[in-house]
PDB file of C-alpha atoms in Angstrom:
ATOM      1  CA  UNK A   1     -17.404  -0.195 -14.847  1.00  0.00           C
ATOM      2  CA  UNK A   2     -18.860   2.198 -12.654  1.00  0.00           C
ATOM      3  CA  UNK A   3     -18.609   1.971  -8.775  1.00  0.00           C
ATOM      4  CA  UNK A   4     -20.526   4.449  -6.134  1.00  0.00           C
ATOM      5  CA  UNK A   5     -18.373   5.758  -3.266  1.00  0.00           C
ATOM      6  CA  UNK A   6     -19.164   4.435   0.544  1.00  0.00           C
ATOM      7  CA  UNK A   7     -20.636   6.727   2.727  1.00  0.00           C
ATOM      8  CA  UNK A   8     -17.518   6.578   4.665  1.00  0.00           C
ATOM      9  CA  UNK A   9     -15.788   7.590   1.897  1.00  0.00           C
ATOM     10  CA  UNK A  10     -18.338  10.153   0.899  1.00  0.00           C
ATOM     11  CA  UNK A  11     -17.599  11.800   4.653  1.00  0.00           C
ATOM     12  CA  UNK A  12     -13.931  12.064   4.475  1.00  0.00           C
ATOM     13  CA  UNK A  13     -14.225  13.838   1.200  1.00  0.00           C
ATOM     14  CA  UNK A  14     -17.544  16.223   2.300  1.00  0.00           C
ATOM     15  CA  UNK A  15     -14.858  18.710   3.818  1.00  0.00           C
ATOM     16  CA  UNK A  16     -14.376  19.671  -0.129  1.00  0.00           C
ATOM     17  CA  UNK A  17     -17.715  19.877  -1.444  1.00  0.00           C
ATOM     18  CA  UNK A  18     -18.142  23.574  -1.054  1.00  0.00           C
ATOM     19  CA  UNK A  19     -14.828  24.518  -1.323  1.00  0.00           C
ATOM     20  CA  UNK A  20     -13.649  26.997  -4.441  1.00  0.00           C
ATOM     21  CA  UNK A  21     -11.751  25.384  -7.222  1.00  0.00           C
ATOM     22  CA  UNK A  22      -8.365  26.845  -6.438  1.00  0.00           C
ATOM     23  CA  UNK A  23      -8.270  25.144  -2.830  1.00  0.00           C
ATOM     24  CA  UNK A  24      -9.779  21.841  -4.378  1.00  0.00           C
ATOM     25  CA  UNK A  25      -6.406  21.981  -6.759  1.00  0.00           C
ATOM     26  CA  UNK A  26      -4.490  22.514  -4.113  1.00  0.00           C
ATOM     27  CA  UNK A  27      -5.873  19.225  -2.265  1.00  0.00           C
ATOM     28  CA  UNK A  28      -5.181  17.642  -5.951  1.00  0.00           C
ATOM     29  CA  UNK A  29      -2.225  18.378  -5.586  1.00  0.00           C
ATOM     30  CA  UNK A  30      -1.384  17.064  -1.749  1.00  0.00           C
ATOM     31  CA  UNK A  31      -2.910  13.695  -3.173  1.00  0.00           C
ATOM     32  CA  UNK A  32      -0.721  13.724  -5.777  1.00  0.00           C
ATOM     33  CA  UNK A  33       2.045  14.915  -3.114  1.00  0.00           C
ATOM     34  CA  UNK A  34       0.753  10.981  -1.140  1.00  0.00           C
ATOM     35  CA  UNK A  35       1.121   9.056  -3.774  1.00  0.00           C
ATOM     36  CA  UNK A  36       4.832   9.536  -5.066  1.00  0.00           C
ATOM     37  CA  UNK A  37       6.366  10.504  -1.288  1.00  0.00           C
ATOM     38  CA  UNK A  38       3.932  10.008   1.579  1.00  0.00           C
ATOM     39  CA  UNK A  39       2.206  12.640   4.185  1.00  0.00           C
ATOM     40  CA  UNK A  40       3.225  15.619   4.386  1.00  0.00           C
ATOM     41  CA  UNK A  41       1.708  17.061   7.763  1.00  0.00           C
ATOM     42  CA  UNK A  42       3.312  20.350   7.623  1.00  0.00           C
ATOM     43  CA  UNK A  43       1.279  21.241   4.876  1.00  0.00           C
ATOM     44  CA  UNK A  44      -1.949  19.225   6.203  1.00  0.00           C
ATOM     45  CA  UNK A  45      -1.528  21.349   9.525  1.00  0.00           C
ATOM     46  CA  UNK A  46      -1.522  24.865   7.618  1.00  0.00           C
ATOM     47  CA  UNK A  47      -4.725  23.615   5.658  1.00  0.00           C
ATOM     48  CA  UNK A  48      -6.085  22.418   8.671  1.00  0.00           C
ATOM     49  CA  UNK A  49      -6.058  26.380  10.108  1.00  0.00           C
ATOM     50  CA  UNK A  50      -6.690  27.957   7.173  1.00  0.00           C
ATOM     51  CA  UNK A  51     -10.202  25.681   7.082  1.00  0.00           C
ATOM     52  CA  UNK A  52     -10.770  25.846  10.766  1.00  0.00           C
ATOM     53  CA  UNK A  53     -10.952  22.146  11.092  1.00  0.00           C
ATOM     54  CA  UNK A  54      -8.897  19.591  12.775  1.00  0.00           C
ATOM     55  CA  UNK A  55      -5.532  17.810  10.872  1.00  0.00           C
ATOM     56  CA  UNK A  56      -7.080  14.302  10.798  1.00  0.00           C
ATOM     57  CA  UNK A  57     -10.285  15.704   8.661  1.00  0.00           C
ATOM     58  CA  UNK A  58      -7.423  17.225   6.408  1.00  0.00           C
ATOM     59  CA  UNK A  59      -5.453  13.454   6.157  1.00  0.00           C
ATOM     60  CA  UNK A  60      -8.991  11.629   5.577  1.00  0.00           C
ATOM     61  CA  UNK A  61      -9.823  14.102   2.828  1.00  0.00           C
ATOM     62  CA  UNK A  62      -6.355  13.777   1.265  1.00  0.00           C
ATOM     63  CA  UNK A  63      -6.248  10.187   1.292  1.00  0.00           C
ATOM     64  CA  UNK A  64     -10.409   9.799   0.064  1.00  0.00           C
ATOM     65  CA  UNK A  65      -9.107  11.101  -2.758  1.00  0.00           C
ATOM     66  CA  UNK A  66      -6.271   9.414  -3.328  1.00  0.00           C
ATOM     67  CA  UNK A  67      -8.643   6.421  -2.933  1.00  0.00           C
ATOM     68  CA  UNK A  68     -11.052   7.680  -5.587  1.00  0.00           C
ATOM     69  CA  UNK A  69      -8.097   7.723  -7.489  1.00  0.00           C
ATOM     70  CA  UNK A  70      -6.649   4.294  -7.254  1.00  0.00           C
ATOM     71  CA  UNK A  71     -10.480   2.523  -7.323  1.00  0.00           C
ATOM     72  CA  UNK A  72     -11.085   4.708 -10.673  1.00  0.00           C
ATOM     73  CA  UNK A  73      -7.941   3.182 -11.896  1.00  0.00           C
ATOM     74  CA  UNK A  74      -8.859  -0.066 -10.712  1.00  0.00           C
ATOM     75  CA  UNK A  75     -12.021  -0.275 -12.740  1.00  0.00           C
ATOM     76  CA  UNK A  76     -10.632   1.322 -15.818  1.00  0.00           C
ATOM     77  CA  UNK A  77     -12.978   4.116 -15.736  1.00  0.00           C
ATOM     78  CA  UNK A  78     -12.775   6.670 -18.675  1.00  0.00           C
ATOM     79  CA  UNK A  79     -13.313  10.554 -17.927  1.00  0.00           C
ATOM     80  CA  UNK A  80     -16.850  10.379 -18.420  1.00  0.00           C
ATOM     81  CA  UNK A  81     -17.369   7.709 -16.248  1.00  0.00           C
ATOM     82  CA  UNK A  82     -15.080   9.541 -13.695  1.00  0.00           C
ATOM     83  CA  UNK A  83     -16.794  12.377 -14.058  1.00  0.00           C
ATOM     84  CA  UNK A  84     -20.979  10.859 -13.084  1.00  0.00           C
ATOM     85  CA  UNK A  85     -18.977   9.112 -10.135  1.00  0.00           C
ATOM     86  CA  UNK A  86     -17.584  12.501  -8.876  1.00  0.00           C
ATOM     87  CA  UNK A  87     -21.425  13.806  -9.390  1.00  0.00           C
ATOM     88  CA  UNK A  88     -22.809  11.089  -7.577  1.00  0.00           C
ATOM     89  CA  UNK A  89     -20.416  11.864  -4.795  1.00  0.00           C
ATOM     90  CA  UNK A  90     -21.945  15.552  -4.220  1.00  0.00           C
ATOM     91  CA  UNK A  91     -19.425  17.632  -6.487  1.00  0.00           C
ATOM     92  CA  UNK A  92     -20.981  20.036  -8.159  1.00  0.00           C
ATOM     93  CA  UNK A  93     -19.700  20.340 -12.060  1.00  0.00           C
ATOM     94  CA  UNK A  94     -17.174  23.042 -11.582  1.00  0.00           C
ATOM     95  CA  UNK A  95     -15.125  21.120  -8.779  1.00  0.00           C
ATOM     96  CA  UNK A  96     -16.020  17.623 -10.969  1.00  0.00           C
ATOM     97  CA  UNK A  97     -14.413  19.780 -14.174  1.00  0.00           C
ATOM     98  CA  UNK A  98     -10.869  20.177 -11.711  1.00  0.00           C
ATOM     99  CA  UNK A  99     -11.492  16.631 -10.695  1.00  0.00           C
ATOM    100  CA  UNK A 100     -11.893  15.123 -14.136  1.00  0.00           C
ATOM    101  CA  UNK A 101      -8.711  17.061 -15.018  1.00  0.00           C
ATOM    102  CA  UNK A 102      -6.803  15.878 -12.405  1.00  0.00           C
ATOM    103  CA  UNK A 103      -7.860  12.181 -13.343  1.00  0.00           C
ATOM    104  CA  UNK A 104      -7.196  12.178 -16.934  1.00  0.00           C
ATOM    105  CA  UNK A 105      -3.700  13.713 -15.719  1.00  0.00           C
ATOM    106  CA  UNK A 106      -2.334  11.483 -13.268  1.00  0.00           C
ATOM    107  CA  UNK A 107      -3.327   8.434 -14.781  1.00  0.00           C
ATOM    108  CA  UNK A 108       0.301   6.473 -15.140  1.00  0.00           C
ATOM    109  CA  UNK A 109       1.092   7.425 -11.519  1.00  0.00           C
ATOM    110  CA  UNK A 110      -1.790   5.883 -10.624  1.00  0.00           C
ATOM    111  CA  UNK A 111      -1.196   2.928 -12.125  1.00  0.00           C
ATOM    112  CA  UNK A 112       3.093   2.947 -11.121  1.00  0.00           C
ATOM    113  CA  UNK A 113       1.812   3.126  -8.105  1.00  0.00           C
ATOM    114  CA  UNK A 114      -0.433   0.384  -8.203  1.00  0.00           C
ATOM    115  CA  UNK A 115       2.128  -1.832  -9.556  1.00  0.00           C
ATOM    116  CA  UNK A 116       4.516  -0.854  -6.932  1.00  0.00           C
ATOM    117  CA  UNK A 117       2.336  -1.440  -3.771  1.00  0.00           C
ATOM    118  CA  UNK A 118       0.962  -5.224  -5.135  1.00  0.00           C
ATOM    119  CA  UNK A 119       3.542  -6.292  -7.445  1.00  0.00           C
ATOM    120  CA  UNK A 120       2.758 -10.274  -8.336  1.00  0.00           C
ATOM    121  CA  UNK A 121       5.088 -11.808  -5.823  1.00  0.00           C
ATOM    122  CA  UNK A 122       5.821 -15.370  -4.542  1.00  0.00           C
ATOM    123  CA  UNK A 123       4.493 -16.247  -0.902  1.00  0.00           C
ATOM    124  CA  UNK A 124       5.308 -18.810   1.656  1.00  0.00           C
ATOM    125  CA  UNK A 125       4.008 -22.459   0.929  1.00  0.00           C
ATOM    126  CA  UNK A 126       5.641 -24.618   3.242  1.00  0.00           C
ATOM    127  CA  UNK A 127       8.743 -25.226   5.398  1.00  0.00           C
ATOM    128  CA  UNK A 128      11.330 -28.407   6.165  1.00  0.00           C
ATOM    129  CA  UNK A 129      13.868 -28.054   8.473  1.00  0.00           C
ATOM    130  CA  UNK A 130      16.469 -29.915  10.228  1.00  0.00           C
ATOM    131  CA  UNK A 131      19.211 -28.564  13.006  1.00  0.00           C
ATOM    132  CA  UNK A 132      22.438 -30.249  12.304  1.00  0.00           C
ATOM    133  CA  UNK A 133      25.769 -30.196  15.149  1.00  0.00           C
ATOM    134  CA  UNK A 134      29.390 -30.607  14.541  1.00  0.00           C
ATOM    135  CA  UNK A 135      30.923 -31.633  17.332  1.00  0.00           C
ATOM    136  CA  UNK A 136      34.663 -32.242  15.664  1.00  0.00           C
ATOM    137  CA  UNK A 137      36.447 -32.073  12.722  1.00  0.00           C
ATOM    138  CA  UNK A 138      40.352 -33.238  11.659  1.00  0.00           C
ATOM    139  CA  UNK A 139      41.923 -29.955  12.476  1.00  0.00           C
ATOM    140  CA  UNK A 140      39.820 -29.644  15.858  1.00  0.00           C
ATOM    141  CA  UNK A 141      39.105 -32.189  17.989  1.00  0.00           C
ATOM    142  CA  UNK A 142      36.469 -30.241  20.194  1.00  0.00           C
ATOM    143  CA  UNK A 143      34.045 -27.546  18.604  1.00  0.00           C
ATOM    144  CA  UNK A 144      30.788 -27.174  18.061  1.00  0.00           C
ATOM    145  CA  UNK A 145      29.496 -25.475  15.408  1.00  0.00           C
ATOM    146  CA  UNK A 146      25.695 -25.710  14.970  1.00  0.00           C
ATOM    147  CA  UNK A 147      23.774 -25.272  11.571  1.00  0.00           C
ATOM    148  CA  UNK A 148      19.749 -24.882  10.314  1.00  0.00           C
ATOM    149  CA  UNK A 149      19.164 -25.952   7.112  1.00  0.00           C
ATOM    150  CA  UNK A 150      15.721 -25.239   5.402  1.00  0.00           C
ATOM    151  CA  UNK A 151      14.000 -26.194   2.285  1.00  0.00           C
ATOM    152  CA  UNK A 152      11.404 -23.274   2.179  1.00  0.00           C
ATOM    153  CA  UNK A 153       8.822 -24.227  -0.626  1.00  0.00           C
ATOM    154  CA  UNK A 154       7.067 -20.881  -1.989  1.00  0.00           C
ATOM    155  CA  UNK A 155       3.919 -19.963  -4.443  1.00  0.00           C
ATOM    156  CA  UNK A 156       3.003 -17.870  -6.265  1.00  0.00           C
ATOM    157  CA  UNK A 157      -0.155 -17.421  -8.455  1.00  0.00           C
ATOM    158  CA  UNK A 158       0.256 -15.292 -11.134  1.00  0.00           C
ATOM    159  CA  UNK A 159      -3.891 -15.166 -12.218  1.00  0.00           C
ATOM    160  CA  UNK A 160      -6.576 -16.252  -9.870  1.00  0.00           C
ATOM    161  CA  UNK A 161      -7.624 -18.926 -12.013  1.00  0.00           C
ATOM    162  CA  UNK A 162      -4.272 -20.061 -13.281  1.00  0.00           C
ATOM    163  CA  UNK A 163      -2.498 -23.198 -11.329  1.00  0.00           C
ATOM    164  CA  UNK A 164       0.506 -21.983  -9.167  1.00  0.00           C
ATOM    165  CA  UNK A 165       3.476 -22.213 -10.025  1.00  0.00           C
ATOM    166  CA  UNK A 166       5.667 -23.677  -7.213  1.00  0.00           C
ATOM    167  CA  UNK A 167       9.381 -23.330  -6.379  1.00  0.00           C
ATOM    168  CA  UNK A 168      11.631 -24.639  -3.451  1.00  0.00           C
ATOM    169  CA  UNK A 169      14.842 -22.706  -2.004  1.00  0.00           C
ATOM    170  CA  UNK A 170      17.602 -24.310  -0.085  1.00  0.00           C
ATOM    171  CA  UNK A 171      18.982 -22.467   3.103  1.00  0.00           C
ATOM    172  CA  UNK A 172      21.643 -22.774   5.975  1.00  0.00           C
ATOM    173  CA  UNK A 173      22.080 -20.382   8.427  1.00  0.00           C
ATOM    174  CA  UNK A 174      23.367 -20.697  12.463  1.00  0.00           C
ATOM    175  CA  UNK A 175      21.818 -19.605  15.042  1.00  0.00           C
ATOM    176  CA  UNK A 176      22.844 -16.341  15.265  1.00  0.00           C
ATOM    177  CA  UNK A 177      21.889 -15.489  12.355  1.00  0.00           C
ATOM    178  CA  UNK A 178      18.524 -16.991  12.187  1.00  0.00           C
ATOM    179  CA  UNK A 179      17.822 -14.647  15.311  1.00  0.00           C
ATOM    180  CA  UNK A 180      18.582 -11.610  13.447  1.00  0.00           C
ATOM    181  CA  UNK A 181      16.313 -12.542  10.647  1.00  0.00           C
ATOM    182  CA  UNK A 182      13.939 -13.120  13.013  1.00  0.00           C
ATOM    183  CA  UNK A 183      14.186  -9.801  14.671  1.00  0.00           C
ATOM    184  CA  UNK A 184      13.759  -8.142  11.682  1.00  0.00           C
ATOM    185  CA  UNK A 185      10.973  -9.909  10.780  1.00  0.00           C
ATOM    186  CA  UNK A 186       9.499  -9.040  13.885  1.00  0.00           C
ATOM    187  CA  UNK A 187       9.833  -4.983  12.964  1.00  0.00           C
ATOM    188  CA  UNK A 188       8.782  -5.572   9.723  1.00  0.00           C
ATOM    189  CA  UNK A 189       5.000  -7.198  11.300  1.00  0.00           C
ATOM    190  CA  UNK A 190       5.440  -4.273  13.672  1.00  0.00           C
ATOM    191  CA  UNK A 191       6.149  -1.488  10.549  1.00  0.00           C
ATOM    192  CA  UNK A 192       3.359  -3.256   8.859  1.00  0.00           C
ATOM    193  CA  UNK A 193       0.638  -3.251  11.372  1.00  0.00           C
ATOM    194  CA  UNK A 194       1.520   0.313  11.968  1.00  0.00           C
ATOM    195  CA  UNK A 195      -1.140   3.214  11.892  1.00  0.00           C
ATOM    196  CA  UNK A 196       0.381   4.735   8.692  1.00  0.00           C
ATOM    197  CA  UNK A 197       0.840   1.503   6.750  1.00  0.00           C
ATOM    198  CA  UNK A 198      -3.070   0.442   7.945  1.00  0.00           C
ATOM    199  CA  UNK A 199      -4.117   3.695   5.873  1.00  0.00           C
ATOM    200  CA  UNK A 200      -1.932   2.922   2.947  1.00  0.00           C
ATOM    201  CA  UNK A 201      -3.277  -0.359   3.276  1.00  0.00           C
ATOM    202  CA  UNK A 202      -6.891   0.788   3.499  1.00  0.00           C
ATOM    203  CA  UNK A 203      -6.458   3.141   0.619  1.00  0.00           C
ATOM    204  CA  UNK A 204      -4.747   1.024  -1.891  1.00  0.00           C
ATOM    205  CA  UNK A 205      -6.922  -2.393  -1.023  1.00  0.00           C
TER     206      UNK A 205
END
């Protein structure tokens, strides 16, 4: 199914229109570079003085086309259709031809990396909880040793139009521990609202 490219996304990738073919591989090849290991800003900076432009329009051009990538993917297009959608973004035919290549190539690490970033996984449904206290025991008379225990009930939805399929855990933790999973919770909201994981998240959505 064909799609047509937003003229956001059409901006970020304008930097490449009238670029040779050679430099437009190289670019390939820093998307490719994205996908399997992240940025690599050493190599973005020495692109961005070679074009006289600044890093960012380097990143944004880089990660359009790692975009056009993953939404080709997405909608299963062949190389033909790949190739009117690169026309219809302003390529001309000889950078569409390294395109198309590049497409047809890096299919299956397109689509491993799909299925890595939004594997089918189970989410939170509800909670029960209840805070227990043991204030003595045969061996000791005083001690207090205090204890959560959870029954977290998780879903998970394997088709859109399928029912869920619904599970329940059983945990007990103390306190201590509960505030380290906590804190780590907290820098995993932090990690994820992050600049870098808001582009992964833009590019992959």
């Amino acid at each position: 199914m064909m799609f047509l490219l937003s003229e956001e996304h059409k901006s970020h990738l304008s930097v490449l229109l009238n670029q040779p073919p050679q430099l437009l591989q190289d670019f390939c090849r820093l998307a490719l570079e994205l996908l399997k290991r992240g940025h690599n800003l050493k190599l973005y900076s020495a692109a961005a003085q070679k074009l006289a432009v600044e890093v960012q329009v380097i990143q944004l051009a880089v990660e359009g086309l790692v975009q056009l990538l993953v939404k080709s993917r997405q909608h299963k297009l062949s190389g033909s259709d790949f190739r009117d959608v690169a026309l219809a973004s302003g390529f001309n035919e000889e950078l569409e031809s390294v395109l198309t290549e590049f497409y047809e190539s890096n299919k299956e690490t397109v689509d491993l990396a799909l299925g890595t970033l939004a594997p089918s996984l189970p989410h939170y449904h509800n909670l029960e909880w209840r805070f227990d206290v043991q204030i003595a025991s045969k061996a000791l008379v005083k001690e207090t040793i205090p204890t959560l225990t959870m029954k977290l009930g998780l879903e998970e939805r394997p088709q859109l139009e399928d029912n869920p399929v619904r599970e329940s855990l059983l945990l007990q933790t103390d306190p201590n521990n509960l505030k380290h999973i906590i804190q780590k919770l907290d820098e995993a909201l932090v990690e994820a609202s992050s600049q870098h994981s808001r582009r992964l998240q833009r590019i992959f959505k």
